[in-house]
Amino acid sequence: MRTDLIKLVLLLIVLAVVVILAGYFGGGERTPGGFDHNPQGAPSHNAPGESDRGPQEEAGRNPPGRFDYYLLVLGWSPTYCASERHDRSDQQCETQHPRSFVLHGLWPQYERGWPKDCATGAWPWVPRPVIDKMLDVMPSTHLIIHEYQTHGTCSGLGPTEYFSAARELYDRVRIPSRYADPATRLEASPDEIERDFVAANPWLKPDMMAVACRGEDLLDVRFCFGRDLAPRPCGANEDEKRLSRQDTVSLRPAEAGR
């Protein structure tokens, strides 16, 4: 009887570990930061016949370090916080520190499609000191960990190097003064947002960026960089007809007090 009880306990422990590991490594395209890789719900560019990936990638192996360019994603924080207002523990949405654009992630991309959750042969652990150094621009511990697990593992870089590259590119993008105050509601067309960023960043060209929306709200602004971190034109993933179908985009203000 005692032996059977021990076997049952061991079986339950094994099942619990399997569930935990599945949750740790799994996950869809919707991230803890609330932003979708495919925000308008259009068919994914990873669909059969639409990818420029090689046989290994098509087989789902996603080898780390094999990609064409980086996508730097700056999310408009009030859009996320408006949709996730029920989560009062979210660091990003603390109303005493309202935020406008925040660093959502740095995503390795193929010319069509993108890798994710790449197997590195090691547990995708992000050290606490690395997390702490990113919280001023990426204000969510959960998001930082998720972004490395889902996207950073595909860069071929360790967490320190990956977030160093993300920080370097984030610092390179100057936010136009018009968008610095998250307390003010703004209306603008996607083309107007692009023009504002190009005017504030002389190195930037319109084909190097894209504006993404969630419905009528601005979701994020995306910038394309080569593997060498030099700016470059975006690939097919950043098709603005798919990412932003609105003529006018709303930049909703941050919530006041909770």
mmCIF file of N, CA, C and O in Angstrom, residues 181-187 217 250-253:
data_model
loop_
_atom_site.group_PDB
_atom_site.id
_atom_site.type_symbol
_atom_site.label_atom_id
_atom_site.label_comp_id
_atom_site.label_asym_id
_atom_site.label_seq_id
_atom_site.Cartn_x
_atom_site.Cartn_y
_atom_site.Cartn_z
ATOM 1 N N ASP A 181 4.230 63.299 -24.215
ATOM 2 C CA ASP A 181 3.295 63.423 -23.098
ATOM 3 C C ASP A 181 2.150 62.426 -23.255
ATOM 4 O O ASP A 181 1.253 62.618 -24.085
ATOM 5 N N PRO A 182 2.136 61.360 -22.440
ATOM 6 C CA PRO A 182 1.078 60.345 -22.591
ATOM 7 C C PRO A 182 -0.267 60.788 -22.024
ATOM 8 O O PRO A 182 -1.242 60.043 -22.105
ATOM 9 N N ALA A 183 -0.327 61.978 -21.445
ATOM 10 C CA ALA A 183 -1.589 62.447 -20.854
ATOM 11 C C ALA A 183 -2.497 63.104 -21.880
ATOM 12 O O ALA A 183 -3.664 63.395 -21.592
ATOM 13 N N THR A 184 -1.990 63.356 -23.073
ATOM 14 C CA THR A 184 -2.746 64.068 -24.096
ATOM 15 C C THR A 184 -3.196 63.117 -25.199
ATOM 16 O O THR A 184 -2.388 62.373 -25.752
ATOM 17 N N ARG A 185 -4.496 63.137 -25.503
ATOM 18 C CA ARG A 185 -5.000 62.318 -26.614
ATOM 19 C C ARG A 185 -4.634 62.975 -27.939
ATOM 20 O O ARG A 185 -4.795 64.180 -28.115
ATOM 21 N N LEU A 186 -4.132 62.177 -28.871
ATOM 22 C CA LEU A 186 -3.750 62.677 -30.182
ATOM 23 C C LEU A 186 -4.454 61.865 -31.265
ATOM 24 O O LEU A 186 -4.791 60.694 -31.065
ATOM 25 N N GLU A 187 -4.623 62.480 -32.404
ATOM 26 C CA GLU A 187 -5.119 61.804 -33.597
ATOM 27 C C GLU A 187 -4.112 62.069 -34.716
ATOM 28 O O GLU A 187 -3.667 63.205 -34.894
ATOM 29 N N ASP A 217 -6.804 52.268 -32.450
ATOM 30 C CA ASP A 217 -5.758 52.733 -31.526
ATOM 31 C C ASP A 217 -4.366 52.372 -32.018
ATOM 32 O O ASP A 217 -4.149 51.279 -32.566
ATOM 33 N N SER A 250 -5.758 56.728 -33.317
ATOM 34 C CA SER A 250 -5.903 57.400 -32.025
ATOM 35 C C SER A 250 -4.768 56.991 -31.098
ATOM 36 O O SER A 250 -4.502 55.805 -30.919
ATOM 37 N N LEU A 251 -4.087 57.981 -30.536
ATOM 38 C CA LEU A 251 -3.098 57.732 -29.493
ATOM 39 C C LEU A 251 -3.787 58.067 -28.173
ATOM 40 O O LEU A 251 -3.804 59.209 -27.721
ATOM 41 N N ARG A 252 -4.394 57.054 -27.577
ATOM 42 C CA ARG A 252 -5.170 57.278 -26.371
ATOM 43 C C ARG A 252 -4.253 57.715 -25.229
ATOM 44 O O ARG A 252 -3.090 57.332 -25.162
ATOM 45 N N PRO A 253 -4.762 58.550 -24.322
ATOM 46 C CA PRO A 253 -3.941 59.015 -23.197
ATOM 47 C C PRO A 253 -3.816 57.960 -22.116
ATOM 48 O O PRO A 253 -4.633 57.031 -22.044
#
